[in-house]
């Protein structure tokens, strides 16, 4: 298997999995494993006020600060536009960032296939999207610049008429369940807008802190 990911993209084994190795071992009839991507939001609780803006605290990791995906699981189809993939190197001769552009299946000639599988619009049956509940999901913790949080008290309020990006500060849906009848923090009126991953909070966060402690580091390194 081969893959290429950015340093702010976390692959999270889900379900009974505690390793990507077992996820891939159990992925039968699969040559290309796709992870949908949507941007995580900087959690309010993991940020502090900097002159009216919100900025990530220094004493937390990116996994903690951004454990609040803007999309619930499973992510919608539009989240495939920025997909990342793990693929079998002998099956994918050429891969470009988000897509397996050339595969062994694509290069098959008519004589090498069955007539029933030869279609004008070809689809690779061995390429599939990861099951985000039972296999693995991707958390994209792309940094939120403090300038992107301008006027957050107004833009994050549930009565604010949202424009495009809207609120860049994360207010987690309780228990990661969307409820239109209860869509904001009672005291502040801040609208819930993201979904924390419970397995990250209860399992993977401690594993990361363990490794950082072992390497003599307790906080994230922020790149500016």
Coordinates of N, CA, C and O in Angstrom, one line a residue, residues 52-222:
X52 N -9.8 40.4 20.2 CA -11.1 40.2 19.5 C -11.2 39.1 18.5 O -12.3 38.8 18.0
X53 N -10.1 38.4 18.3 CA -10.0 37.2 17.5 C -9.9 36.0 18.4 O -9.6 36.1 19.6
X54 N -10.0 34.8 17.8 CA -9.7 33.6 18.5 C -8.5 32.9 17.9 O -8.3 32.9 16.7
X55 N -7.6 32.4 18.8 CA -6.4 31.7 18.4 C -6.2 30.5 19.2 O -6.5 30.5 20.4
X56 N -5.6 29.5 18.6 CA -5.4 28.2 19.2 C -4.5 28.4 20.4 O -3.5 29.1 20.4
X57 N -4.8 27.8 21.6 CA -4.0 27.8 22.8 C -2.7 27.1 22.5 O -2.5 26.2 21.7
X58 N -1.7 27.5 23.3 CA -0.3 27.0 23.1 C -0.1 25.6 23.8 O 0.8 24.9 23.4
X59 N -1.0 25.3 24.7 CA -0.8 24.1 25.5 C -1.7 22.9 25.1 O -1.9 22.0 25.8
X60 N -2.2 23.0 23.8 CA -3.0 21.9 23.3 C -2.4 21.4 22.0 O -1.7 22.1 21.3
X61 N -2.8 20.2 21.6 CA -2.3 19.7 20.3 C -3.4 20.0 19.2 O -4.5 20.4 19.5
X62 N -3.0 19.9 18.0 CA -3.9 20.2 16.9 C -5.0 19.2 16.9 O -6.2 19.5 16.6
X63 N -4.8 18.0 17.3 CA -5.8 16.9 17.3 C -6.9 17.3 18.4 O -8.1 17.1 18.1
X64 N -6.5 17.9 19.5 CA -7.4 18.4 20.5 C -8.2 19.6 20.0 O -9.4 19.7 20.1
X65 N -7.4 20.6 19.5 CA -8.0 21.9 19.1 C -9.0 21.8 17.9 O -9.9 22.6 17.9
X66 N -8.7 20.8 17.0 CA -9.6 20.7 15.8 C -10.4 19.5 15.8 O -10.9 19.1 14.7
X67 N -10.6 18.8 16.9 CA -11.4 17.6 16.9 C -12.9 18.0 16.8 O -13.7 17.8 17.8
X68 N -13.3 18.6 15.7 CA -14.7 19.0 15.5 C -14.9 19.3 14.0 O -14.7 20.4 13.5
X69 N -15.3 18.2 13.3 CA -15.4 18.3 11.9 C -16.7 19.0 11.5 O -17.7 18.9 12.1
X70 N -16.6 19.8 10.4 CA -17.7 20.6 9.9 C -18.8 19.7 9.4 O -19.9 20.1 9.2
X71 N -18.5 18.4 9.0 CA -19.4 17.5 8.5 C -19.6 16.3 9.5 O -18.6 15.9 10.1
X72 N -20.8 15.8 9.6 CA -21.0 14.6 10.5 C -20.5 13.4 9.7 O -20.3 13.4 8.5
X73 N -20.4 12.2 10.4 CA -20.0 11.0 9.7 C -21.3 10.1 9.5 O -22.1 10.1 10.3
X74 N -21.4 9.5 8.3 CA -20.5 9.6 7.1 C -20.6 11.0 6.4 O -21.6 11.5 6.3
X75 N -19.4 11.4 5.9 CA -19.4 12.7 5.2 C -20.2 12.6 3.9 O -20.2 11.6 3.3
X76 N -20.7 13.8 3.5 CA -21.5 13.8 2.2 C -20.6 13.6 1.0 O -19.4 13.7 1.1
X77 N -21.2 13.4 -0.2 CA -20.4 13.1 -1.4 C -19.6 14.3 -1.8 O -18.5 14.1 -2.4
X78 N -20.0 15.5 -1.5 CA -19.2 16.6 -2.0 C -17.8 16.6 -1.3 O -16.9 17.3 -1.8
X79 N -17.7 15.9 -0.2 CA -16.4 15.9 0.5 C -15.3 15.0 -0.2 O -14.2 15.0 0.2
X80 N -15.7 14.4 -1.4 CA -14.8 13.7 -2.2 C -13.9 14.6 -3.0 O -12.9 14.2 -3.6
X81 N -14.3 15.9 -3.1 CA -13.5 16.8 -4.0 C -12.1 16.9 -3.5 O -11.2 17.2 -4.3
X82 N -11.9 16.8 -2.2 CA -10.5 16.9 -1.7 C -10.1 15.6 -1.0 O -9.4 15.6 0.0
X83 N -10.5 14.5 -1.6 CA -10.2 13.2 -1.0 C -8.7 12.9 -0.9 O -7.9 13.5 -1.6
X84 N -8.4 12.0 -0.1 CA -7.1 11.4 -0.1 C -7.2 9.9 -0.1 O -8.3 9.4 0.2
X85 N -6.2 9.2 -0.6 CA -6.3 7.8 -0.9 C -5.1 7.0 -0.4 O -4.0 7.5 -0.5
X86 N -5.4 5.8 0.0 CA -4.4 4.8 0.2 C -4.6 3.7 -1.0 O -5.7 3.3 -1.2
X87 N -3.6 3.4 -1.7 CA -3.8 2.5 -2.9 C -2.6 1.5 -3.0 O -1.5 1.7 -2.5
X88 N -2.9 0.5 -3.7 CA -1.9 -0.5 -4.0 C -1.0 0.0 -5.1 O -1.5 0.3 -6.2
X89 N 0.3 0.0 -4.8 CA 1.2 0.6 -5.8 C 1.3 -0.1 -7.1 O 1.5 0.5 -8.2
X90 N 1.1 -1.5 -7.0 CA 1.2 -2.2 -8.3 C -0.1 -2.1 -9.1 O -0.1 -2.5 -10.3
X91 N -1.1 -1.5 -8.5 CA -2.4 -1.3 -9.3 C -2.5 0.1 -9.8 O -3.2 0.3 -10.8
X92 N -1.9 1.1 -9.2 CA -2.0 2.5 -9.6 C -0.6 3.0 -10.0 O 0.2 3.4 -9.2
X93 N -0.3 2.9 -11.3 CA 1.0 3.4 -11.8 C 1.2 4.9 -11.7 O 2.3 5.4 -11.6
X94 N 0.0 5.6 -11.7 CA 0.1 7.1 -11.6 C -1.0 7.7 -10.7 O -2.1 7.4 -11.0
X95 N -0.6 8.4 -9.7 CA -1.5 9.0 -8.8 C -1.2 10.5 -8.7 O -0.1 10.9 -8.6
X96 N -2.3 11.3 -8.7 CA -2.1 12.8 -8.6 C -2.9 13.4 -7.5 O -4.1 13.5 -7.6
X97 N -2.2 13.7 -6.4 CA -2.8 14.4 -5.2 C -4.0 13.7 -4.7 O -4.0 13.0 -3.7
X98 N -5.2 13.9 -5.3 CA -6.5 13.4 -4.8 C -7.0 12.3 -5.6 O -8.0 11.7 -5.2
X99 N -6.4 11.9 -6.7 CA -7.0 11.0 -7.6 C -6.0 9.9 -8.2 O -4.9 10.2 -8.4
X100 N -6.6 8.7 -8.4 CA -5.8 7.6 -9.0 C -6.1 7.8 -10.5 O -7.1 7.3 -11.0
X101 N -5.3 8.5 -11.2 CA -5.5 8.9 -12.6 C -5.3 7.8 -13.6 O -6.0 7.7 -14.6
X102 N -4.3 6.9 -13.3 CA -4.1 5.8 -14.2 C -4.0 4.5 -13.3 O -3.3 4.4 -12.4
X103 N -4.9 3.5 -13.7 CA -4.9 2.3 -12.9 C -4.8 1.1 -13.9 O -5.0 1.3 -15.1
X104 N -4.5 -0.1 -13.4 CA -4.4 -1.3 -14.2 C -5.7 -1.6 -14.9 O -5.8 -2.0 -16.0
X105 N -6.8 -1.3 -14.1 CA -8.1 -1.5 -14.7 C -8.4 -0.6 -15.9 O -9.0 -1.0 -16.9
X106 N -8.0 0.7 -15.7 CA -8.3 1.6 -16.8 C -7.5 1.3 -18.1 O -8.0 1.5 -19.2
X107 N -6.3 0.7 -17.9 CA -5.5 0.4 -19.1 C -5.9 -0.9 -19.8 O -5.3 -1.3 -20.8
X108 N -6.8 -1.7 -19.2 CA -7.2 -2.9 -19.9 C -7.9 -2.7 -21.3 O -8.6 -1.7 -21.5
X109 N -7.5 -3.5 -22.2 CA -8.1 -3.4 -23.6 C -9.4 -4.2 -23.6 O -9.7 -5.0 -22.7
X110 N -10.2 -4.0 -24.7 CA -11.4 -4.7 -24.8 C -11.3 -6.2 -24.8 O -12.1 -6.9 -24.1
X111 N -10.2 -6.7 -25.4 CA -10.0 -8.1 -25.4 C -9.6 -8.7 -24.0 O -9.8 -9.9 -23.8
X112 N -9.2 -7.9 -23.1 CA -8.8 -8.3 -21.8 C -10.0 -8.3 -20.8 O -9.8 -8.7 -19.6
X113 N -11.1 -7.8 -21.2 CA -12.3 -7.7 -20.3 C -13.4 -8.5 -20.9 O -13.4 -9.0 -22.0
X114 N -14.5 -8.6 -20.1 CA -15.7 -9.2 -20.5 C -16.6 -8.1 -21.2 O -16.5 -7.0 -20.8
X115 N -17.3 -8.5 -22.2 CA -18.1 -7.5 -22.9 C -19.1 -6.8 -21.9 O -19.4 -5.6 -22.1
X116 N -19.6 -7.5 -20.9 CA -20.5 -6.9 -20.0 C -19.9 -5.8 -19.1 O -20.6 -4.9 -18.6
X117 N -18.6 -5.8 -18.9 CA -17.9 -4.8 -18.1 C -17.4 -3.7 -18.9 O -16.8 -2.7 -18.4
X118 N -17.5 -3.7 -20.2 CA -17.0 -2.7 -21.1 C -18.0 -1.6 -21.3 O -19.0 -1.8 -22.0
X119 N -17.9 -0.5 -20.7 CA -18.8 0.6 -20.8 C -18.1 1.9 -21.2 O -16.9 2.1 -21.0
X120 N -19.0 2.8 -21.8 CA -18.4 4.1 -22.2 C -17.9 4.9 -21.0 O -16.9 5.5 -21.1
X121 N -18.6 4.8 -19.9 CA -18.2 5.5 -18.7 C -17.7 4.4 -17.7 O -18.5 3.7 -17.1
X122 N -16.4 4.4 -17.6 CA -15.8 3.3 -16.8 C -15.7 3.6 -15.3 O -15.4 4.7 -14.9
X123 N -16.1 2.6 -14.5 CA -16.0 2.8 -13.0 C -15.2 1.6 -12.5 O -15.4 0.5 -12.8
X124 N -14.2 2.0 -11.6 CA -13.4 0.9 -11.0 C -14.0 0.3 -9.8 O -14.2 1.0 -8.8
X125 N -14.4 -0.9 -9.9 CA -15.1 -1.6 -8.8 C -14.2 -1.8 -7.6 O -14.7 -2.1 -6.5
X126 N -12.9 -1.7 -7.8 CA -12.0 -1.9 -6.7 C -11.6 -0.7 -6.0 O -10.8 -0.7 -5.1
X127 N -12.2 0.5 -6.3 CA -12.0 1.7 -5.6 C -13.3 2.0 -4.8 O -14.4 2.0 -5.3
X128 N -13.1 2.3 -3.6 CA -14.3 2.6 -2.7 C -13.9 3.6 -1.6 O -12.8 3.8 -1.3
X129 N -15.0 4.2 -1.0 CA -14.9 5.1 0.1 C -14.8 4.3 1.4 O -15.6 3.4 1.6
X130 N -14.0 4.8 2.3 CA -13.9 4.1 3.6 C -15.2 4.3 4.4 O -15.9 5.4 4.3
X131 N -15.6 3.3 5.1 CA -16.7 3.4 6.0 C -16.3 4.1 7.3 O -15.4 3.6 8.0
X132 N -16.7 5.3 7.5 CA -16.2 6.2 8.5 C -16.7 5.8 9.9 O -16.1 6.3 10.9
X133 N -17.6 4.9 10.0 CA -18.1 4.4 11.3 C -17.4 3.1 11.8 O -17.0 3.0 12.9
X134 N -17.1 2.2 10.8 CA -16.6 0.9 11.2 C -15.1 0.7 10.7 O -14.5 -0.2 11.2
X135 N -14.6 1.6 9.8 CA -13.2 1.4 9.3 C -12.3 2.5 9.7 O -11.5 2.4 10.6
X136 N -12.4 3.6 9.0 CA -11.5 4.8 9.3 C -12.1 6.1 8.7 O -12.8 6.0 7.8
X137 N -11.7 7.2 9.3 CA -12.1 8.5 8.8 C -10.9 9.4 8.8 O -9.9 9.1 9.4
X138 N -11.0 10.5 8.1 CA -9.9 11.5 8.1 C -10.4 12.8 8.7 O -11.5 13.3 8.4
X139 N -9.6 13.3 9.6 CA -9.8 14.6 10.2 C -8.8 15.6 9.7 O -7.6 15.5 9.9
X140 N -9.3 16.6 9.0 CA -8.5 17.6 8.4 C -8.4 18.8 9.3 O -9.3 19.7 9.3
X141 N -7.2 19.0 10.0 CA -7.0 20.0 11.0 C -6.3 21.2 10.4 O -5.4 21.8 11.1
X142 N -6.7 21.7 9.3 CA -6.1 22.9 8.6 C -6.2 24.1 9.6 O -7.3 24.4 10.1
X143 N -5.1 24.7 9.8 CA -5.1 25.9 10.7 C -6.1 27.0 10.3 O -6.2 27.3 9.1
X144 N -6.7 27.5 11.3 CA -7.6 28.7 11.2 C -6.8 29.9 11.6 O -6.4 30.0 12.7
X145 N -6.6 30.8 10.6 CA -5.9 32.0 11.0 C -6.8 32.9 11.8 O -8.0 32.9 11.7
X146 N -6.2 33.6 12.7 CA -7.0 34.4 13.6 C -7.8 35.5 12.9 O -8.9 35.8 13.3
X147 N -7.3 35.9 11.7 CA -8.1 36.9 10.9 C -9.4 36.3 10.4 O -10.4 37.0 10.1
X148 N -9.4 35.0 10.3 CA -10.6 34.3 9.8 C -11.7 34.2 10.9 O -12.8 33.8 10.6
X149 N -11.3 34.5 12.1 CA -12.3 34.5 13.2 C -12.9 35.9 13.5 O -13.5 36.1 14.5
X150 N -12.6 36.9 12.6 CA -13.0 38.2 12.9 C -14.5 38.3 13.1 O -15.3 37.6 12.5
X151 N -15.0 39.1 14.0 CA -16.4 39.3 14.4 C -17.1 37.9 14.7 O -18.2 37.7 14.5
X152 N -16.3 37.1 15.4 CA -16.8 35.7 15.6 C -18.1 35.8 16.5 O -19.0 34.9 16.4
X153 N -18.2 36.7 17.5 CA -19.3 36.7 18.3 C -20.6 37.0 17.6 O -21.7 36.6 17.9
X154 N -20.5 37.8 16.5 CA -21.6 38.1 15.6 C -21.9 36.9 14.6 O -23.0 36.5 14.5
X155 N -20.8 36.5 14.0 CA -20.9 35.5 12.9 C -21.3 34.1 13.4 O -21.8 33.3 12.6
X156 N -21.0 33.8 14.7 CA -21.3 32.5 15.2 C -22.6 32.4 15.9 O -23.0 31.4 16.4
X157 N -23.3 33.6 16.0 CA -24.6 33.6 16.7 C -25.6 32.9 15.9 O -25.6 33.1 14.6
X158 N -26.5 32.2 16.5 CA -27.5 31.5 15.7 C -28.5 32.3 15.0 O -29.1 31.9 14.0
X159 N -28.6 33.6 15.3 CA -29.5 34.5 14.6 C -28.8 35.3 13.4 O -29.4 36.0 12.7
X160 N -27.5 35.0 13.3 CA -26.8 35.7 12.2 C -27.0 35.0 10.9 O -27.1 33.8 10.8
X161 N -27.3 35.8 9.8 CA -27.6 35.3 8.5 C -26.2 34.9 7.9 O -25.4 35.7 7.5
X162 N -26.0 33.6 7.8 CA -24.7 33.1 7.3 C -24.4 33.5 5.9 O -25.2 33.4 5.0
X163 N -23.1 33.8 5.7 CA -22.6 34.1 4.4 C -21.4 33.1 4.1 O -20.4 33.1 4.9
X164 N -21.4 32.3 3.1 CA -20.4 31.4 2.7 C -19.7 30.7 3.9 O -20.3 29.8 4.5
X165 N -18.5 31.1 4.3 CA -17.8 30.4 5.3 C -18.5 30.6 6.7 O -18.4 29.7 7.5
X166 N -19.1 31.7 6.9 CA -19.8 31.9 8.2 C -18.8 31.9 9.4 O -17.9 32.7 9.4
X167 N -19.1 31.1 10.4 CA -18.4 31.0 11.6 C -17.2 30.1 11.5 O -17.3 28.9 11.2
X168 N -16.0 30.6 11.9 CA -14.8 29.7 11.8 C -14.4 29.1 13.1 O -13.4 28.4 13.2
X169 N -15.1 29.5 14.2 CA -14.9 28.9 15.5 C -15.9 27.8 15.7 O -17.0 27.9 15.4
X170 N -15.3 26.7 16.3 CA -16.1 25.5 16.5 C -16.9 25.4 17.8 O -16.4 25.6 18.9
X171 N -18.2 25.2 17.6 CA -19.1 25.0 18.8 C -19.7 23.6 18.5 O -20.6 23.4 17.6
X172 N -19.3 22.6 19.3 CA -19.7 21.2 19.1 C -21.1 20.9 19.4 O -21.6 21.3 20.4
X173 N -21.7 20.2 18.5 CA -23.1 19.6 18.7 C -22.9 18.6 19.9 O -22.1 17.8 19.9
X174 N -23.8 18.8 20.9 CA -23.8 17.8 22.1 C -23.9 16.4 21.6 O -24.8 16.1 20.8
X175 N -23.0 15.6 22.0 CA -23.0 14.1 21.7 C -22.9 13.9 20.2 O -23.2 12.8 19.7
X176 N -22.4 14.9 19.4 CA -22.2 14.8 18.0 C -23.5 14.5 17.2 O -23.5 13.9 16.1
X177 N -24.6 14.9 17.8 CA -26.0 14.7 17.2 C -26.6 16.1 16.8 O -26.8 16.9 17.7
X178 N -26.9 16.3 15.6 CA -27.5 17.5 15.1 C -29.0 17.5 15.5 O -29.7 16.6 15.2
X179 N -29.4 18.6 16.1 CA -30.8 18.7 16.6 C -31.3 20.2 16.2 O -31.0 21.1 17.0
X180 N -32.0 20.3 15.1 CA -32.5 21.7 14.7 C -33.3 22.4 15.8 O -33.4 23.6 15.8
X181 N -33.9 21.7 16.6 CA -34.8 22.3 17.7 C -34.0 22.8 18.8 O -34.5 23.5 19.7
X182 N -32.7 22.4 18.9 CA -31.8 22.9 20.0 C -30.4 23.1 19.3 O -29.5 22.3 19.5
X183 N -30.3 24.2 18.6 CA -29.2 24.4 17.7 C -28.1 25.4 18.2 O -27.2 25.8 17.5
X184 N -28.2 25.8 19.5 CA -27.2 26.8 20.0 C -26.9 26.7 21.5 O -27.7 26.1 22.2
X185 N -25.8 27.2 21.9 CA -25.4 27.2 23.3 C -26.4 28.1 24.0 O -26.6 29.3 23.7
X186 N -27.1 27.6 25.0 CA -28.2 28.4 25.7 C -27.7 29.8 26.2 O -28.4 30.8 26.0
X187 N -26.6 29.8 26.9 CA -26.2 31.1 27.5 C -25.7 32.1 26.6 O -26.0 33.3 26.7
X188 N -24.9 31.7 25.6 CA -24.2 32.7 24.7 C -25.0 32.9 23.3 O -24.7 33.9 22.6
X189 N -25.8 31.9 22.9 CA -26.4 32.0 21.6 C -25.6 31.5 20.5 O -26.0 31.6 19.3
X190 N -24.3 31.0 20.8 CA -23.5 30.6 19.7 C -24.0 29.3 19.1 O -24.4 28.3 19.8
X191 N -24.1 29.3 17.8 CA -24.7 28.2 17.0 C -23.8 27.0 16.9 O -22.6 27.1 16.6
X192 N -24.3 25.8 17.2 CA -23.5 24.6 17.1 C -23.2 24.4 15.6 O -24.1 24.5 14.7
X193 N -22.0 24.0 15.3 CA -21.6 23.9 13.9 C -20.6 22.8 13.5 O -20.0 22.8 12.4
X194 N -20.3 21.9 14.5 CA -19.3 20.9 14.1 C -19.5 19.7 15.0 O -20.2 19.7 16.0
X195 N -18.8 18.6 14.6 CA -19.1 17.3 15.2 C -17.8 16.7 15.7 O -16.9 16.3 15.0
X196 N -17.6 16.6 17.1 CA -16.4 15.9 17.6 C -16.4 14.4 17.4 O -17.5 13.8 17.3
X197 N -15.2 13.9 17.2 CA -15.1 12.4 17.1 C -14.8 11.8 18.5 O -13.8 12.1 19.1
X198 N -15.8 11.0 18.9 CA -15.7 10.5 20.3 C -14.5 9.6 20.5 O -13.9 9.6 21.5
X199 N -14.1 8.8 19.4 CA -13.0 7.9 19.6 C -11.7 8.7 19.6 O -10.7 8.3 20.3
X200 N -11.6 9.8 19.0 CA -10.4 10.7 19.1 C -10.3 11.1 20.6 O -9.2 11.1 21.2
X201 N -11.5 11.6 21.2 CA -11.5 12.1 22.5 C -11.1 11.0 23.6 O -10.4 11.2 24.5
X202 N -11.7 9.8 23.4 CA -11.6 8.8 24.4 C -10.5 7.9 24.2 O -10.1 7.2 25.2
X203 N -9.9 7.8 23.1 CA -8.8 6.8 22.8 C -7.5 7.5 22.2 O -6.5 7.4 22.8
X204 N -7.7 8.1 21.0 CA -6.5 8.5 20.3 C -5.8 9.7 20.9 O -4.6 9.8 20.8
X205 N -6.5 10.6 21.6 CA -5.9 11.7 22.2 C -4.9 11.3 23.2 O -3.7 11.9 23.3
X206 N -5.2 10.3 24.1 CA -4.3 9.9 25.1 C -3.0 9.2 24.4 O -1.9 9.3 24.9
X207 N -3.3 8.5 23.3 CA -2.2 7.8 22.6 C -1.2 8.9 22.1 O 0.0 8.7 22.2
X208 N -1.7 10.0 21.5 CA -0.9 11.0 21.0 C -0.1 11.7 22.1 O 1.1 11.9 22.0
X209 N -0.7 12.0 23.2 CA 0.0 12.6 24.3 C 1.1 11.7 24.9 O 2.1 12.2 25.3
X210 N 0.8 10.4 24.9 CA 1.8 9.5 25.4 C 3.0 9.5 24.5 O 4.2 9.6 25.0
X211 N 2.8 9.6 23.2 CA 4.0 9.6 22.3 C 4.7 10.9 22.4 O 6.0 11.0 22.3
X212 N 4.0 12.0 22.5 CA 4.6 13.3 22.7 C 5.5 13.4 24.0 O 6.6 13.9 24.0
X213 N 4.9 12.8 25.0 CA 5.6 12.8 26.3 C 6.9 12.0 26.2 O 8.0 12.3 26.7
X214 N 6.8 10.8 25.5 CA 7.9 10.0 25.2 C 9.0 10.7 24.5 O 10.2 10.5 24.7
X215 N 8.6 11.6 23.6 CA 9.6 12.3 22.8 C 10.0 13.6 23.5 O 10.7 14.5 22.9
X216 N 9.5 13.9 24.7 CA 9.9 15.0 25.4 C 9.2 16.3 25.0 O 9.7 17.4 25.2
X217 N 8.0 16.2 24.4 CA 7.2 17.3 24.1 C 5.8 17.2 24.6 O 5.2 16.1 24.6
X218 N 5.2 18.3 25.1 CA 3.9 18.2 25.7 C 2.9 19.1 24.9 O 1.7 19.0 25.2
X219 N 3.3 19.9 24.0 CA 2.4 20.8 23.3 C 2.7 20.7 21.8 O 3.7 20.2 21.3
X220 N 1.8 21.3 21.0 CA 1.9 21.3 19.5 C 2.9 22.4 19.2 O 3.2 23.3 19.9
X221 N 3.5 22.2 18.0 CA 4.4 23.3 17.4 C 3.5 24.0 16.4 O 3.1 23.4 15.4
X222 N 3.3 25.3 16.6 CA 2.5 26.1 15.6 C 3.5 26.7 14.6 O 4.5 27.3 14.9

